[in-house]
Structure formats: C-alpha cells, structure tokens
JSON list of C-alpha atoms and ligand atoms in Angstrom, two decimals:
[
{"chain": "A", "resi": 1, "resn": "MET", "atom": "CA", "xyz": [3.30, 12.41, -0.81]},
{"chain": "A", "resi": 2, "resn": "LYS", "atom": "CA", "xyz": [2.70, 10.13, -3.82]},
{"chain": "A", "resi": 3, "resn": "TYR", "atom": "CA", "xyz": [3.86, 6.51, -3.83]},
{"chain": "A", "resi": 4, "resn": "ILE", "atom": "CA", "xyz": [5.16, 4.97, -7.05]},
{"chain": "A", "resi": 5, "resn": "PHE", "atom": "CA", "xyz": [5.69, 1.27, -6.45]},
{"chain": "A", "resi": 6, "resn": "ALA", "atom": "CA", "xyz": [6.97, -1.13, -9.11]},
{"chain": "A", "resi": 7, "resn": "ASN", "atom": "CA", "xyz": [6.18, -4.82, -8.83]},
{"chain": "A", "resi": 8, "resn": "TRP", "atom": "CA", "xyz": [8.53, -6.63, -11.21]},
{"chain": "A", "resi": 9, "resn": "LYS", "atom": "CA", "xyz": [6.89, -10.01, -10.42]},
{"chain": "A", "resi": 10, "resn": "MET", "atom": "CA", "xyz": [8.80, -12.87, -12.12]},
{"chain": "A", "resi": 11, "resn": "TYR", "atom": "CA", "xyz": [9.17, -10.95, -15.41]},
{"chain": "A", "resi": 12, "resn": "LEU", "atom": "CA", "xyz": [12.92, -10.22, -15.41]},
{"chain": "A", "resi": 13, "resn": "THR", "atom": "CA", "xyz": [16.08, -12.28, -15.18]},
{"chain": "A", "resi": 14, "resn": "HIS", "atom": "CA", "xyz": [18.68, -11.02, -12.72]},
{"chain": "A", "resi": 15, "resn": "ALA", "atom": "CA", "xyz": [20.71, -9.46, -15.57]},
{"chain": "A", "resi": 16, "resn": "GLU", "atom": "CA", "xyz": [17.62, -7.71, -16.96]},
{"chain": "A", "resi": 17, "resn": "ALA", "atom": "CA", "xyz": [16.60, -6.45, -13.53]},
{"chain": "A", "resi": 18, "resn": "VAL", "atom": "CA", "xyz": [20.08, -5.02, -12.90]},
{"chain": "A", "resi": 19, "resn": "GLU", "atom": "CA", "xyz": [20.06, -3.33, -16.31]},
{"chain": "A", "resi": 20, "resn": "LEU", "atom": "CA", "xyz": [16.67, -1.75, -15.62]},
{"chain": "A", "resi": 21, "resn": "ALA", "atom": "CA", "xyz": [17.77, -0.58, -12.16]},
{"chain": "A", "resi": 22, "resn": "GLN", "atom": "CA", "xyz": [20.87, 0.98, -13.74]},
{"chain": "A", "resi": 23, "resn": "SER", "atom": "CA", "xyz": [18.73, 2.84, -16.28]},
{"chain": "A", "resi": 24, "resn": "ILE", "atom": "CA", "xyz": [16.51, 4.45, -13.66]},
{"chain": "A", "resi": 25, "resn": "ARG", "atom": "CA", "xyz": [18.82, 5.14, -10.75]},
{"chain": "A", "resi": 26, "resn": "ALA", "atom": "CA", "xyz": [20.12, 8.45, -12.14]},
{"chain": "A", "resi": 27, "resn": "LEU", "atom": "CA", "xyz": [16.57, 9.84, -12.38]},
{"chain": "A", "resi": 28, "resn": "THR", "atom": "CA", "xyz": [15.64, 12.28, -9.65]},
{"chain": "A", "resi": 29, "resn": "VAL", "atom": "CA", "xyz": [12.99, 11.19, -7.22]},
{"chain": "A", "resi": 30, "resn": "PRO", "atom": "CA", "xyz": [11.17, 14.34, -6.10]},
{"chain": "A", "resi": 31, "resn": "ASP", "atom": "CA", "xyz": [10.83, 14.91, -2.34]},
{"chain": "A", "resi": 32, "resn": "GLU", "atom": "CA", "xyz": [7.07, 14.56, -2.70]},
{"chain": "A", "resi": 33, "resn": "ALA", "atom": "CA", "xyz": [7.40, 11.01, -4.06]},
{"chain": "A", "resi": 34, "resn": "ARG", "atom": "CA", "xyz": [8.39, 7.66, -2.60]},
{"chain": "A", "resi": 35, "resn": "MET", "atom": "CA", "xyz": [9.62, 5.17, -5.19]},
{"chain": "A", "resi": 36, "resn": "VAL", "atom": "CA", "xyz": [10.01, 1.52, -4.27]},
{"chain": "A", "resi": 37, "resn": "VAL", "atom": "CA", "xyz": [10.99, -1.28, -6.65]},
{"chain": "A", "resi": 38, "resn": "PHE", "atom": "CA", "xyz": [10.04, -4.88, -5.83]},
{"chain": "A", "resi": 39, "resn": "PRO", "atom": "CA", "xyz": [12.47, -7.14, -7.76]},
{"chain": "A", "resi": 40, "resn": "SER", "atom": "CA", "xyz": [12.77, -10.90, -7.34]},
{"chain": "A", "resi": 41, "resn": "LEU", "atom": "CA", "xyz": [14.31, -11.93, -4.03]},
{"chain": "A", "resi": 42, "resn": "LEU", "atom": "CA", "xyz": [17.54, -12.99, -5.73]},
{"chain": "A", "resi": 43, "resn": "SER", "atom": "CA", "xyz": [18.09, -9.53, -7.22]},
{"chain": "A", "resi": 44, "resn": "ILE", "atom": "CA", "xyz": [17.37, -7.56, -4.03]},
{"chain": "A", "resi": 45, "resn": "PRO", "atom": "CA", "xyz": [20.95, -7.34, -2.64]},
{"chain": "A", "resi": 46, "resn": "THR", "atom": "CA", "xyz": [22.46, -6.18, -5.95]},
{"chain": "A", "resi": 47, "resn": "ILE", "atom": "CA", "xyz": [19.71, -3.66, -6.67]},
{"chain": "A", "resi": 48, "resn": "GLU", "atom": "CA", "xyz": [19.77, -2.35, -3.12]},
{"chain": "A", "resi": 49, "resn": "LYS", "atom": "CA", "xyz": [23.49, -1.59, -3.63]},
{"chain": "A", "resi": 50, "resn": "LEU", "atom": "CA", "xyz": [22.82, 0.06, -6.99]},
{"chain": "A", "resi": 51, "resn": "PHE", "atom": "CA", "xyz": [20.24, 2.32, -5.33]},
{"chain": "A", "resi": 52, "resn": "GLU", "atom": "CA", "xyz": [22.69, 3.47, -2.64]},
{"chain": "A", "resi": 53, "resn": "ASP", "atom": "CA", "xyz": [22.81, 7.28, -2.54]},
{"chain": "A", "resi": 54, "resn": "THR", "atom": "CA", "xyz": [19.56, 7.52, -4.52]},
{"chain": "A", "resi": 55, "resn": "ASN", "atom": "CA", "xyz": [16.01, 7.90, -3.26]},
{"chain": "A", "resi": 56, "resn": "PHE", "atom": "CA", "xyz": [14.91, 4.61, -4.80]},
{"chain": "A", "resi": 57, "resn": "GLU", "atom": "CA", "xyz": [14.12, 1.89, -2.28]},
{"chain": "A", "resi": 58, "resn": "VAL", "atom": "CA", "xyz": [13.69, -1.86, -2.61]},
{"chain": "A", "resi": 59, "resn": "GLY", "atom": "CA", "xyz": [10.97, -4.11, -1.32]},
{"chain": "A", "resi": 60, "resn": "ALA", "atom": "CA", "xyz": [10.15, -7.84, -1.28]},
{"chain": "A", "resi": 61, "resn": "GLN", "atom": "CA", "xyz": [7.31, -9.31, -3.33]},
{"chain": "A", "resi": 62, "resn": "ASN", "atom": "CA", "xyz": [6.53, -11.83, -0.62]},
{"chain": "A", "resi": 63, "resn": "VAL", "atom": "CA", "xyz": [7.68, -12.83, 2.85]},
{"chain": "A", "resi": 64, "resn": "SER", "atom": "CA", "xyz": [7.13, -15.81, 5.06]},
{"chain": "A", "resi": 65, "resn": "TRP", "atom": "CA", "xyz": [4.97, -15.26, 8.15]},
{"chain": "A", "resi": 66, "resn": "THR", "atom": "CA", "xyz": [7.43, -16.99, 10.42]},
{"chain": "A", "resi": 67, "resn": "PRO", "atom": "CA", "xyz": [10.80, -15.46, 11.48]},
{"chain": "A", "resi": 68, "resn": "LYS", "atom": "CA", "xyz": [13.03, -18.55, 11.20]},
{"chain": "A", "resi": 69, "resn": "GLY", "atom": "CA", "xyz": [13.11, -22.31, 11.39]},
{"chain": "A", "resi": 70, "resn": "ALA", "atom": "CA", "xyz": [12.52, -25.46, 9.38]},
{"chain": "A", "resi": 71, "resn": "TYR", "atom": "CA", "xyz": [10.53, -23.92, 6.50]},
{"chain": "A", "resi": 72, "resn": "THR", "atom": "CA", "xyz": [12.20, -25.12, 3.31]},
{"chain": "A", "resi": 73, "resn": "GLY", "atom": "CA", "xyz": [12.08, -22.54, 0.55]},
{"chain": "A", "resi": 74, "resn": "ALA", "atom": "CA", "xyz": [10.78, -19.72, 2.74]},
{"chain": "A", "resi": 75, "resn": "VAL", "atom": "CA", "xyz": [12.38, -16.30, 3.29]},
{"chain": "A", "resi": 76, "resn": "SER", "atom": "CA", "xyz": [11.42, -14.30, 6.36]},
{"chain": "A", "resi": 77, "resn": "ALA", "atom": "CA", "xyz": [10.57, -10.62, 6.70]},
{"chain": "A", "resi": 78, "resn": "PHE", "atom": "CA", "xyz": [13.64, -10.25, 8.94]},
{"chain": "A", "resi": 79, "resn": "MET", "atom": "CA", "xyz": [15.86, -11.63, 6.17]},
{"chain": "A", "resi": 80, "resn": "CYS", "atom": "CA", "xyz": [14.36, -9.18, 3.68]},
{"chain": "A", "resi": 81, "resn": "GLU", "atom": "CA", "xyz": [14.91, -6.31, 6.07]},
{"chain": "A", "resi": 82, "resn": "GLU", "atom": "CA", "xyz": [18.50, -7.47, 6.60]},
{"chain": "A", "resi": 83, "resn": "ALA", "atom": "CA", "xyz": [18.98, -7.39, 2.81]},
{"chain": "A", "resi": 84, "resn": "GLY", "atom": "CA", "xyz": [17.93, -3.72, 2.74]},
{"chain": "A", "resi": 85, "resn": "CYS", "atom": "CA", "xyz": [14.19, -3.91, 2.01]},
{"chain": "A", "resi": 86, "resn": "THR", "atom": "CA", "xyz": [11.96, -1.21, 3.44]},
{"chain": "A", "resi": 87, "resn": "HIS", "atom": "CA", "xyz": [8.63, -2.64, 2.25]},
{"chain": "A", "resi": 88, "resn": "ALA", "atom": "CA", "xyz": [7.03, -5.98, 1.35]},
{"chain": "A", "resi": 89, "resn": "LEU", "atom": "CA", "xyz": [3.96, -6.80, -0.71]},
{"chain": "A", "resi": 90, "resn": "VAL", "atom": "CA", "xyz": [1.42, -8.88, 1.16]},
{"chain": "A", "resi": 91, "resn": "GLY", "atom": "CA", "xyz": [-1.70, -10.55, -0.17]},
{"chain": "A", "resi": 92, "resn": "HIS", "atom": "CA", "xyz": [-1.17, -9.81, -3.85]},
{"chain": "A", "resi": 93, "resn": "SER", "atom": "CA", "xyz": [-4.01, -11.48, -5.74]},
{"chain": "A", "resi": 94, "resn": "GLU", "atom": "CA", "xyz": [-1.51, -13.72, -7.54]},
{"chain": "A", "resi": 95, "resn": "ARG", "atom": "CA", "xyz": [-0.39, -15.00, -4.13]},
{"chain": "A", "resi": 96, "resn": "ARG", "atom": "CA", "xyz": [-3.98, -15.43, -3.02]},
{"chain": "A", "resi": 97, "resn": "VAL", "atom": "CA", "xyz": [-5.22, -17.12, -6.21]},
{"chain": "A", "resi": 98, "resn": "VAL", "atom": "CA", "xyz": [-2.20, -19.05, -7.52]},
{"chain": "A", "resi": 99, "resn": "PHE", "atom": "CA", "xyz": [-0.57, -19.88, -4.18]},
{"chain": "A", "resi": 100, "resn": "HIS", "atom": "CA", "xyz": [-3.82, -20.23, -2.20]},
{"chain": "A", "resi": 101, "resn": "GLU", "atom": "CA", "xyz": [-2.89, -17.73, 0.50]},
{"chain": "A", "resi": 102, "resn": "SER", "atom": "CA", "xyz": [-5.73, -17.20, 2.93]},
{"chain": "A", "resi": 103, "resn": "GLU", "atom": "CA", "xyz": [-6.92, -14.14, 4.83]},
{"chain": "A", "resi": 104, "resn": "SER", "atom": "CA", "xyz": [-5.22, -15.57, 7.92]},
{"chain": "A", "resi": 105, "resn": "ASP", "atom": "CA", "xyz": [-1.90, -15.93, 6.03]},
{"chain": "A", "resi": 106, "resn": "VAL", "atom": "CA", "xyz": [-2.25, -12.29, 5.01]},
{"chain": "A", "resi": 107, "resn": "ARG", "atom": "CA", "xyz": [-2.75, -11.19, 8.60]},
{"chain": "A", "resi": 108, "resn": "LYS", "atom": "CA", "xyz": [0.24, -13.24, 9.82]},
{"chain": "A", "resi": 109, "resn": "LYS", "atom": "CA", "xyz": [2.46, -11.78, 7.10]},
{"chain": "A", "resi": 110, "resn": "VAL", "atom": "CA", "xyz": [1.37, -8.23, 7.98]},
{"chain": "A", "resi": 111, "resn": "GLU", "atom": "CA", "xyz": [2.39, -8.85, 11.59]},
{"chain": "A", "resi": 112, "resn": "ALA", "atom": "CA", "xyz": [5.67, -10.48, 10.51]},
{"chain": "A", "resi": 113, "resn": "CYS", "atom": "CA", "xyz": [6.54, -7.43, 8.39]},
{"chain": "A", "resi": 114, "resn": "LEU", "atom": "CA", "xyz": [5.75, -5.00, 11.19]},
{"chain": "A", "resi": 115, "resn": "GLU", "atom": "CA", "xyz": [7.85, -6.99, 13.65]},
{"chain": "A", "resi": 116, "resn": "ALA", "atom": "CA", "xyz": [10.77, -7.00, 11.24]},
{"chain": "A", "resi": 117, "resn": "GLY", "atom": "CA", "xyz": [10.52, -3.25, 10.62]},
{"chain": "A", "resi": 118, "resn": "LEU", "atom": "CA", "xyz": [9.12, -3.50, 7.10]},
{"chain": "A", "resi": 119, "resn": "SER", "atom": "CA", "xyz": [6.07, -1.59, 5.86]},
{"chain": "A", "resi": 120, "resn": "PRO", "atom": "CA", "xyz": [3.58, -4.12, 4.53]},
{"chain": "A", "resi": 121, "resn": "VAL", "atom": "CA", "xyz": [1.89, -3.07, 1.27]},
{"chain": "A", "resi": 122, "resn": "VAL", "atom": "CA", "xyz": [-1.32, -5.05, 1.47]},
{"chain": "A", "resi": 123, "resn": "CYS", "atom": "CA", "xyz": [-3.20, -5.70, -1.76]},
{"chain": "A", "resi": 124, "resn": "ILE", "atom": "CA", "xyz": [-6.99, -5.87, -1.60]},
{"chain": "A", "resi": 125, "resn": "GLY", "atom": "CA", "xyz": [-9.60, -5.98, -4.33]},
{"chain": "A", "resi": 126, "resn": "GLU", "atom": "CA", "xyz": [-12.54, -7.79, -5.83]},
{"chain": "A", "resi": 127, "resn": "SER", "atom": "CA", "xyz": [-12.74, -10.41, -8.56]},
{"chain": "A", "resi": 128, "resn": "LYS", "atom": "CA", "xyz": [-14.77, -9.91, -11.74]},
{"chain": "A", "resi": 129, "resn": "GLU", "atom": "CA", "xyz": [-17.55, -12.12, -10.32]},
{"chain": "A", "resi": 130, "resn": "GLN", "atom": "CA", "xyz": [-17.66, -10.16, -7.07]},
{"chain": "A", "resi": 131, "resn": "LYS", "atom": "CA", "xyz": [-17.81, -6.92, -9.03]},
{"chain": "A", "resi": 132, "resn": "GLU", "atom": "CA", "xyz": [-20.64, -8.18, -11.21]},
{"chain": "A", "resi": 133, "resn": "SER", "atom": "CA", "xyz": [-22.67, -9.51, -8.31]},
{"chain": "A", "resi": 134, "resn": "GLY", "atom": "CA", "xyz": [-22.31, -6.25, -6.37]},
{"chain": "A", "resi": 135, "resn": "GLU", "atom": "CA", "xyz": [-20.11, -7.76, -3.65]},
{"chain": "A", "resi": 136, "resn": "ARG", "atom": "CA", "xyz": [-17.17, -5.43, -4.03]},
{"chain": "A", "resi": 137, "resn": "ASP", "atom": "CA", "xyz": [-17.72, -3.36, -0.88]},
{"chain": "A", "resi": 138, "resn": "VAL", "atom": "CA", "xyz": [-18.34, -6.46, 1.26]},
{"chain": "A", "resi": 139, "resn": "GLN", "atom": "CA", "xyz": [-15.11, -7.97, -0.02]},
{"chain": "A", "resi": 140, "resn": "LEU", "atom": "CA", "xyz": [-13.09, -4.82, 0.64]},
{"chain": "A", "resi": 141, "resn": "ARG", "atom": "CA", "xyz": [-14.61, -4.43, 4.11]},
{"chain": "A", "resi": 142, "resn": "LYS", "atom": "CA", "xyz": [-13.65, -8.03, 4.96]},
{"chain": "A", "resi": 143, "resn": "GLN", "atom": "CA", "xyz": [-10.09, -7.64, 3.67]},
{"chain": "A", "resi": 144, "resn": "ILE", "atom": "CA", "xyz": [-9.62, -4.37, 5.56]},
{"chain": "A", "resi": 145, "resn": "ALA", "atom": "CA", "xyz": [-10.87, -5.99, 8.80]},
{"chain": "A", "resi": 146, "resn": "THR", "atom": "CA", "xyz": [-8.40, -8.87, 8.32]},
{"chain": "A", "resi": 147, "resn": "VAL", "atom": "CA", "xyz": [-5.52, -6.44, 8.21]},
{"chain": "A", "resi": 148, "resn": "PHE", "atom": "CA", "xyz": [-6.50, -3.82, 10.76]},
{"chain": "A", "resi": 149, "resn": "HIS", "atom": "CA", "xyz": [-8.59, -5.47, 13.47]},
{"chain": "A", "resi": 150, "resn": "GLU", "atom": "CA", "xyz": [-6.68, -4.80, 16.73]},
{"chain": "A", "resi": 151, "resn": "LEU", "atom": "CA", "xyz": [-3.43, -4.33, 14.83]},
{"chain": "A", "resi": 152, "resn": "GLU", "atom": "CA", "xyz": [-0.56, -2.60, 16.60]},
{"chain": "A", "resi": 153, "resn": "ASN", "atom": "CA", "xyz": [1.59, -0.19, 14.58]},
{"chain": "A", "resi": 154, "resn": "ALA", "atom": "CA", "xyz": [-1.15, 0.12, 11.96]},
{"chain": "A", "resi": 155, "resn": "GLU", "atom": "CA", "xyz": [0.32, 3.45, 10.88]},
{"chain": "A", "resi": 156, "resn": "ARG", "atom": "CA", "xyz": [3.10, 1.61, 9.02]},
{"chain": "A", "resi": 157, "resn": "VAL", "atom": "CA", "xyz": [0.67, -0.27, 6.74]},
{"chain": "A", "resi": 158, "resn": "ILE", "atom": "CA", "xyz": [0.06, 0.80, 3.15]},
{"chain": "A", "resi": 159, "resn": "LEU", "atom": "CA", "xyz": [-2.94, -0.48, 1.18]},
{"chain": "A", "resi": 160, "resn": "ALA", "atom": "CA", "xyz": [-3.09, -1.11, -2.56]},
{"chain": "A", "resi": 161, "resn": "TYR", "atom": "CA", "xyz": [-6.54, -1.37, -4.11]},
{"chain": "A", "resi": 162, "resn": "GLU", "atom": "CA", "xyz": [-6.04, -3.79, -6.98]},
{"chain": "A", "resi": 163, "resn": "PRO", "atom": "CA", "xyz": [-9.24, -5.04, -8.60]},
{"chain": "A", "resi": 164, "resn": "ILE", "atom": "CA", "xyz": [-8.28, -8.51, -9.83]},
{"chain": "A", "resi": 165, "resn": "TRP", "atom": "CA", "xyz": [-10.03, -8.02, -13.20]},
{"chain": "A", "resi": 166, "resn": "ALA", "atom": "CA", "xyz": [-7.81, -4.98, -13.91]},
{"chain": "A", "resi": 167, "resn": "ILE", "atom": "CA", "xyz": [-4.45, -6.67, -13.29]},
{"chain": "A", "resi": 168, "resn": "GLY", "atom": "CA", "xyz": [-2.46, -7.41, -16.44]},
{"chain": "A", "resi": 169, "resn": "THR", "atom": "CA", "xyz": [-5.52, -6.96, -18.65]},
{"chain": "A", "resi": 170, "resn": "ASP", "atom": "CA", "xyz": [-5.08, -3.50, -20.22]},
{"chain": "A", "resi": 171, "resn": "ASP", "atom": "CA", "xyz": [-8.50, -2.82, -18.75]},
{"chain": "A", "resi": 172, "resn": "PRO", "atom": "CA", "xyz": [-7.74, -0.44, -15.87]},
{"chain": "A", "resi": 173, "resn": "CYS", "atom": "CA", "xyz": [-10.43, 0.71, -13.46]},
{"chain": "A", "resi": 174, "resn": "ASP", "atom": "CA", "xyz": [-11.62, 4.20, -14.37]},
{"chain": "A", "resi": 175, "resn": "PRO", "atom": "CA", "xyz": [-9.74, 6.81, -12.24]},
{"chain": "A", "resi": 176, "resn": "ASN", "atom": "CA", "xyz": [-12.99, 8.48, -11.11]},
{"chain": "A", "resi": 177, "resn": "GLU", "atom": "CA", "xyz": [-14.32, 5.11, -10.01]},
{"chain": "A", "resi": 178, "resn": "VAL", "atom": "CA", "xyz": [-11.04, 4.40, -8.17]},
{"chain": "A", "resi": 179, "resn": "GLN", "atom": "CA", "xyz": [-11.33, 7.79, -6.49]},
{"chain": "A", "resi": 180, "resn": "ARG", "atom": "CA", "xyz": [-14.82, 6.85, -5.21]},
{"chain": "A", "resi": 181, "resn": "ILE", "atom": "CA", "xyz": [-13.66, 3.41, -4.04]},
{"chain": "A", "resi": 182, "resn": "HIS", "atom": "CA", "xyz": [-10.68, 4.92, -2.22]},
{"chain": "A", "resi": 183, "resn": "GLU", "atom": "CA", "xyz": [-13.02, 7.32, -0.49]},
{"chain": "A", "resi": 184, "resn": "PHE", "atom": "CA", "xyz": [-14.99, 4.27, 0.70]},
{"chain": "A", "resi": 185, "resn": "ILE", "atom": "CA", "xyz": [-11.78, 2.50, 1.82]},
{"chain": "A", "resi": 186, "resn": "LYS", "atom": "CA", "xyz": [-10.60, 5.55, 3.74]},
{"chain": "A", "resi": 187, "resn": "LYS", "atom": "CA", "xyz": [-13.96, 5.81, 5.47]},
{"chain": "A", "resi": 188, "resn": "GLU", "atom": "CA", "xyz": [-13.72, 2.14, 6.49]},
{"chain": "A", "resi": 189, "resn": "LEU", "atom": "CA", "xyz": [-10.21, 2.75, 7.82]},
{"chain": "A", "resi": 190, "resn": "GLU", "atom": "CA", "xyz": [-11.52, 5.38, 10.23]},
{"chain": "A", "resi": 191, "resn": "GLU", "atom": "CA", "xyz": [-12.98, 2.51, 12.24]},
{"chain": "A", "resi": 192, "resn": "TYR", "atom": "CA", "xyz": [-9.53, 1.14, 12.94]},
{"chain": "A", "resi": 193, "resn": "THR", "atom": "CA", "xyz": [-7.05, 3.97, 13.05]},
{"chain": "A", "resi": 194, "resn": "ASP", "atom": "CA", "xyz": [-6.75, 7.74, 13.39]},
{"chain": "A", "resi": 195, "resn": "VAL", "atom": "CA", "xyz": [-3.71, 7.90, 11.16]},
{"chain": "A", "resi": 196, "resn": "GLU", "atom": "CA", "xyz": [-3.91, 8.47, 7.44]},
{"chain": "A", "resi": 197, "resn": "ILE", "atom": "CA", "xyz": [-3.14, 5.14, 5.70]},
{"chain": "A", "resi": 198, "resn": "PRO", "atom": "CA", "xyz": [-1.90, 5.62, 2.12]},
{"chain": "A", "resi": 199, "resn": "VAL", "atom": "CA", "xyz": [-4.11, 3.86, -0.44]},
{"chain": "A", "resi": 200, "resn": "LEU", "atom": "CA", "xyz": [-2.53, 3.08, -3.84]},
{"chain": "A", "resi": 201, "resn": "TYR", "atom": "CA", "xyz": [-4.22, 1.90, -7.00]},
{"chain": "A", "resi": 202, "resn": "GLY", "atom": "CA", "xyz": [-2.90, -1.02, -9.08]},
{"chain": "A", "resi": 203, "resn": "GLY", "atom": "CA", "xyz": [-4.13, -2.69, -12.27]},
{"chain": "A", "resi": 204, "resn": "SER", "atom": "CA", "xyz": [-2.90, -1.89, -15.81]},
{"chain": "A", "resi": 205, "resn": "VAL", "atom": "CA", "xyz": [-1.27, 1.42, -14.88]},
{"chain": "A", "resi": 206, "resn": "ASP", "atom": "CA", "xyz": [1.09, 2.67, -17.59]},
{"chain": "A", "resi": 207, "resn": "ALA", "atom": "CA", "xyz": [2.82, 5.84, -18.81]},
{"chain": "A", "resi": 208, "resn": "LYS", "atom": "CA", "xyz": [-0.34, 7.05, -20.56]},
{"chain": "A", "resi": 209, "resn": "ASN", "atom": "CA", "xyz": [-2.72, 6.79, -17.61]},
{"chain": "A", "resi": 210, "resn": "VAL", "atom": "CA", "xyz": [-0.50, 7.22, -14.53]},
{"chain": "A", "resi": 211, "resn": "LEU", "atom": "CA", "xyz": [-1.25, 10.91, -14.05]},
{"chain": "A", "resi": 212, "resn": "SER", "atom": "CA", "xyz": [-5.00, 10.36, -14.28]},
{"chain": "A", "resi": 213, "resn": "TYR", "atom": "CA", "xyz": [-4.63, 8.32, -11.06]},
{"chain": "A", "resi": 214, "resn": "ILE", "atom": "CA", "xyz": [-2.07, 10.25, -9.07]},
{"chain": "A", "resi": 215, "resn": "SER", "atom": "CA", "xyz": [-3.82, 13.56, -9.76]},
{"chain": "A", "resi": 216, "resn": "GLN", "atom": "CA", "xyz": [-6.85, 12.37, -7.76]},
{"chain": "A", "resi": 217, "resn": "PRO", "atom": "CA", "xyz": [-6.81, 13.48, -4.12]},
{"chain": "A", "resi": 218, "resn": "PHE", "atom": "CA", "xyz": [-7.79, 10.09, -2.63]},
{"chain": "A", "resi": 219, "resn": "ILE", "atom": "CA", "xyz": [-5.32, 8.12, -4.74]},
{"chain": "A", "resi": 220, "resn": "ASP", "atom": "CA", "xyz": [-2.02, 8.25, -2.87]},
{"chain": "A", "resi": 221, "resn": "GLY", "atom": "CA", "xyz": [-0.02, 6.44, -5.51]},
{"chain": "A", "resi": 222, "resn": "VAL", "atom": "CA", "xyz": [0.15, 3.49, -7.86]},
{"chain": "A", "resi": 223, "resn": "LEU", "atom": "CA", "xyz": [1.42, -0.07, -7.82]},
{"chain": "A", "resi": 224, "resn": "ILE", "atom": "CA", "xyz": [2.63, -0.83, -11.33]},
{"chain": "A", "resi": 225, "resn": "GLY", "atom": "CA", "xyz": [3.31, -4.32, -12.66]},
{"chain": "A", "resi": 226, "resn": "HIS", "atom": "CA", "xyz": [4.17, -5.03, -16.28]},
{"chain": "A", "resi": 227, "resn": "ALA", "atom": "CA", "xyz": [4.68, -1.41, -17.44]},
{"chain": "A", "resi": 228, "resn": "SER", "atom": "CA", "xyz": [7.40, -0.96, -14.80]},
{"chain": "A", "resi": 229, "resn": "THR", "atom": "CA", "xyz": [9.46, -3.78, -16.34]},
{"chain": "A", "resi": 230, "resn": "VAL", "atom": "CA", "xyz": [9.75, -2.10, -19.76]},
{"chain": "A", "resi": 231, "resn": "THR", "atom": "CA", "xyz": [12.65, 0.37, -19.55]},
{"chain": "A", "resi": 232, "resn": "ARG", "atom": "CA", "xyz": [11.27, 3.12, -21.82]},
{"chain": "A", "resi": 233, "resn": "GLU", "atom": "CA", "xyz": [7.81, 2.91, -20.28]},
{"chain": "A", "resi": 234, "resn": "PHE", "atom": "CA", "xyz": [9.06, 2.98, -16.68]},
{"chain": "A", "resi": 235, "resn": "ILE", "atom": "CA", "xyz": [11.34, 5.95, -17.39]},
{"chain": "A", "resi": 236, "resn": "ASP", "atom": "CA", "xyz": [8.36, 7.78, -18.97]},
{"chain": "A", "resi": 237, "resn": "ILE", "atom": "CA", "xyz": [6.27, 7.02, -15.89]},
{"chain": "A", "resi": 238, "resn": "ILE", "atom": "CA", "xyz": [8.92, 8.34, -13.51]},
{"chain": "A", "resi": 239, "resn": "ARG", "atom": "CA", "xyz": [9.48, 11.45, -15.66]},
{"chain": "A", "resi": 240, "resn": "SER", "atom": "CA", "xyz": [5.81, 12.31, -15.89]},
{"chain": "A", "resi": 241, "resn": "VAL", "atom": "CA", "xyz": [5.37, 11.86, -12.14]},
{"chain": "A", "resi": 242, "resn": "GLN", "atom": "CA", "xyz": [8.41, 14.11, -11.61]},
{"chain": "A", "resi": 243, "resn": "SER", "atom": "CA", "xyz": [7.08, 16.86, -13.81]},
{"chain": "A", "resi": 244, "resn": "TYR", "atom": "CA", "xyz": [3.58, 16.59, -12.32]},
{"chain": "A", "resi": 245, "resn": "LEU", "atom": "CA", "xyz": [4.90, 16.87, -8.75]},
{"chain": "A", "resi": 246, "resn": "GLN", "atom": "CA", "xyz": [7.32, 19.64, -9.49]},
{"chain": "A", "resi": 247, "resn": "LYS", "atom": "CA", "xyz": [4.68, 21.84, -11.16]},
{"chain": "B", "resi": 1, "resn": "PGA", "atom": "P1", "xyz": [-0.19, -4.75, -13.87]},
{"chain": "B", "resi": 1, "resn": "PGA", "atom": "O1", "xyz": [0.00, -5.43, -12.43]},
{"chain": "B", "resi": 1, "resn": "PGA", "atom": "O2", "xyz": [0.29, -3.32, -13.76]},
{"chain": "B", "resi": 1, "resn": "PGA", "atom": "O3", "xyz": [0.67, -5.56, -14.78]},
{"chain": "B", "resi": 1, "resn": "PGA", "atom": "O4", "xyz": [-1.64, -4.81, -14.20]},
{"chain": "B", "resi": 1, "resn": "PGA", "atom": "C1", "xyz": [-0.25, -4.71, -11.24]},
{"chain": "B", "resi": 1, "resn": "PGA", "atom": "C2", "xyz": [0.01, -5.61, -10.06]},
{"chain": "B", "resi": 1, "resn": "PGA", "atom": "O5", "xyz": [-0.27, -6.80, -10.13]},
{"chain": "B", "resi": 1, "resn": "PGA", "atom": "O6", "xyz": [0.52, -5.14, -9.02]}
]
C-alpha cells in the first residue's frame, strides 16, 4: 500500500478547493493506494460529498485535543469525524513553530484522534540547525516516544517524516537519505509496537520527484503540500502514481 496525502494548508479559497476536488475525483485510485486530501475545515463537508463513490478520502489539518466545551475557535476530532474525515494531521511543523504546539499537545491530539475514530498522521522531523549539529536522530527518537509511549491503538497511527528545512523550499531531502532515515524510524518503532506503522515522506514533493520516493521500500507514501494545490501538477502526481502501481 502507498499513501498519497495532500495537505492543502491555507492555500485555497473554498471555491478553488471545490474546483480542484472536482478535477481529481474522476481519476482512478488504484487498490494499492490510499489517497487522502486535507482541505481547510470549512471545505471538508462539501469535498467529502464530492468524493462520495470515489476512493478519495478527506482529512482535517488540525484538531483540538479536547472533545467539547468552552474552547472558542476550536474544532474537535469528533466533529471532524462527524463531518466525514478519516484522518487528521497532528504536529505539523507549521503548527509546532507558528502556533507553538508542544510535544504534550501533540500527544493529546493523537489520543483525541484515536478516541474519535480518526487515524492521526503525525509529522516529525528536524530543523536545519538540528540537522547541522547532528541532532536529527535524537530529535526523531524524542518525537516518536512522545507519540507511542504506552499508546493504545497504536496501529492506527501514521507517521510523516517531514524535515522542516525541506518544507516549501524546493530543496527536498534526497530519496536515498529518506530511505535510510525511514529505516531508522522503523527500527525505533519496534520498541513500541509489533504492527507495521506506515511512514510517509513530506517536503517539496512534486510531480517530477514523487516516484523517486514511493519506489523506495521503506517509504510508504508522501505528504504533499504546495504541489497538490496546483491542478495540473496534482493530476500528474496522481497519474504517475497510478501508472507506477499498476505496472
Ligand atoms: P510542501 O509541504 O510539499 O509544500 O513542501 C509539505 C508539508 O508541509 O506537508
């Protein structure tokens, strides 16, 4: 199984998101692929309807860690599930850096997703400084422990390795290097669970390089940001994944 996840961030208006969803929904999703689009919260109900009778799924870019109550502006994992989401991103570096989300917030959101029946897609990865000072593995080990230490239902978690320096920079991490890092991540995961946790790569993935990632055995898929919001580019990505998987 290969996972093709599209994080539309705050790039598209509702009308643009609907138009993009309409352009892709007729494309065939091969049985060996799982395709999930993460639009803005406001577009989720409409896009979920548009994807009815297709194999495209929708996910939330963020959830609150608490199920309900006096939390102005927050949207819970239960509400996202009710709106038709199957997955939710947790701990994206933009949430960690811009919105100051802590490791403990990440853990609480993972648990909230699992309780609500969503699969959390937890983003982990090192900053440029951590990479340069050789702290990458320590950082990844810490982030993995946050998520998996004594976690029930760990088999529903998906990880996305997203080195922060590669996000939105056109400077993706070399696929062979990602392959090695995923091997390290999967070894770490053996400490916490016997089940195979999918590990995706994210950071400047586009139509030109997508196959160089998904053709690697330890790379279970990709989390694509900007390139998935450009209609032609996203269609090219889906088509090349289709033809690769159907070979
Ligand atoms: P990018 O973003 O593809 O635009 O680099 C990836 C992500 O942030 O998930």
